[in-house]
Amino acid sequence: MSKAYGFIEITGVVAAINALDIMCKTADVELASWERKLGGRLVTLIVEGDVSAVTEAVDAAVANAIKKPASYAVIARPHEEIVKLVELSASRWKKKTDETEQENK
């Protein structure tokens, strides 16, 4: 099994959640990170798993999401610099989640 990343960029948080739901239900993939730009009008989802699962998940979301993605890609065996970039994105996302949890205590 080779590691792969799947990227989907779509307009709107609701459409992004819908696309993520489709991807996770279609194949054995996990959310690696996500980014919101333009106040949430443009959302990039990054899922990870083995190459075949990621490809299947991205294809299913592209075909069945409530909105057509602005762009999408699958990167099989990502270069270490891509892995670092995704990990940086994930660390910012997880840091915000941890801060929110601390504030709610």
Coordinates of C-alpha atoms in Angstrom, one line a residue:
M1 CA 0.0 0.0 0.0
S2 CA 1.4 3.4 -1.0
K3 CA 0.3 6.5 0.7
A4 CA -1.6 9.0 -1.4
Y5 CA -3.3 12.4 -0.9
G6 CA -6.5 13.4 -2.5
F7 CA -7.4 17.1 -2.9
I8 CA -10.8 18.6 -3.6
E9 CA -11.4 22.3 -3.8
I10 CA -15.0 23.2 -3.7
T11 CA -17.1 26.3 -3.1
G12 CA -18.9 26.4 0.2
V13 CA -18.6 24.7 3.6
V14 CA -21.8 22.7 3.1
A15 CA -20.6 21.4 -0.3
A16 CA -17.2 20.5 1.3
I17 CA -18.8 18.6 4.1
N18 CA -21.0 16.8 1.6
A19 CA -17.9 15.9 -0.5
L20 CA -16.0 14.7 2.5
D21 CA -18.9 12.5 3.6
I22 CA -19.0 10.9 0.1
M23 CA -15.3 10.3 0.2
C24 CA -15.2 8.7 3.6
K25 CA -18.2 6.5 2.9
T26 CA -16.9 5.4 -0.5
A27 CA -13.4 4.3 0.5
D28 CA -11.0 3.8 3.4
V29 CA -9.7 7.4 3.6
E30 CA -9.3 9.8 6.4
L31 CA -9.3 13.6 6.5
A32 CA -5.7 14.8 6.7
S33 CA -6.5 18.5 6.7
W34 CA -8.7 21.2 5.3
E35 CA -8.4 24.9 4.5
R36 CA -11.0 27.7 4.1
K37 CA -10.3 30.7 2.0
L38 CA -12.4 33.7 1.1
G39 CA -14.3 33.4 4.3
G40 CA -15.3 29.8 3.7
R41 CA -16.4 30.3 0.1
L42 CA -13.6 28.2 -1.1
V43 CA -12.7 25.0 0.8
T44 CA -9.9 22.6 0.1
L45 CA -10.2 19.1 1.6
I46 CA -7.2 16.8 1.8
V47 CA -7.8 13.1 2.4
E48 CA -5.2 10.4 2.8
G49 CA -5.1 6.6 2.3
D50 CA -3.8 4.1 -0.1
V51 CA -3.7 5.1 -3.8
S52 CA -6.7 3.1 -4.9
A53 CA -8.9 4.2 -2.0
V54 CA -8.0 7.9 -2.5
T55 CA -8.6 7.7 -6.2
E56 CA -12.0 6.0 -5.7
A57 CA -13.0 8.5 -3.0
V58 CA -12.0 11.6 -5.1
D59 CA -13.8 10.2 -8.2
A60 CA -16.9 9.5 -6.2
A61 CA -17.0 13.0 -4.7
V62 CA -16.4 14.6 -8.1
A63 CA -19.3 12.7 -9.6
N64 CA -21.7 13.0 -6.7
A65 CA -21.1 16.1 -4.7
I66 CA -23.9 18.7 -4.5
K67 CA -21.6 21.2 -6.3
K68 CA -19.0 20.6 -9.0
P69 CA -15.5 20.9 -7.5
A70 CA -13.4 23.9 -8.7
S71 CA -10.4 21.5 -8.9
Y72 CA -9.3 18.1 -7.7
A73 CA -6.2 15.9 -7.8
V74 CA -4.7 12.7 -6.5
I75 CA -1.0 12.5 -5.6
A76 CA 0.3 9.0 -5.2
R77 CA 3.5 8.6 -3.2
P78 CA 3.8 12.3 -2.4
H79 CA 7.2 13.9 -2.2
E80 CA 8.4 14.6 1.3
E81 CA 7.9 18.4 0.8
I82 CA 4.2 17.8 0.0
V83 CA 3.9 15.7 3.1
K84 CA 5.5 18.6 5.1
L85 CA 3.0 21.0 3.6
V86 CA 0.0 18.9 4.5
E87 CA 1.3 18.3 8.0
L88 CA 1.8 22.0 8.5
S89 CA -1.8 22.6 7.3
A90 CA -3.0 19.9 9.7
S91 CA -1.1 21.3 12.6
R92 CA -2.7 24.7 12.2
W93 CA -6.2 23.1 12.0
K94 CA -5.5 20.9 15.0
K95 CA -4.1 23.9 16.9
K96 CA -7.3 25.9 16.3
T97 CA -9.4 22.9 17.4
D98 CA -7.4 22.5 20.6
E99 CA -7.6 26.3 21.4
T100 CA -11.4 26.1 20.9
E101 CA -11.7 23.2 23.3
Q102 CA -9.6 25.0 25.9
E103 CA -11.9 28.1 25.6
N104 CA -15.0 25.9 26.1
K105 CA -13.8 24.4 29.4

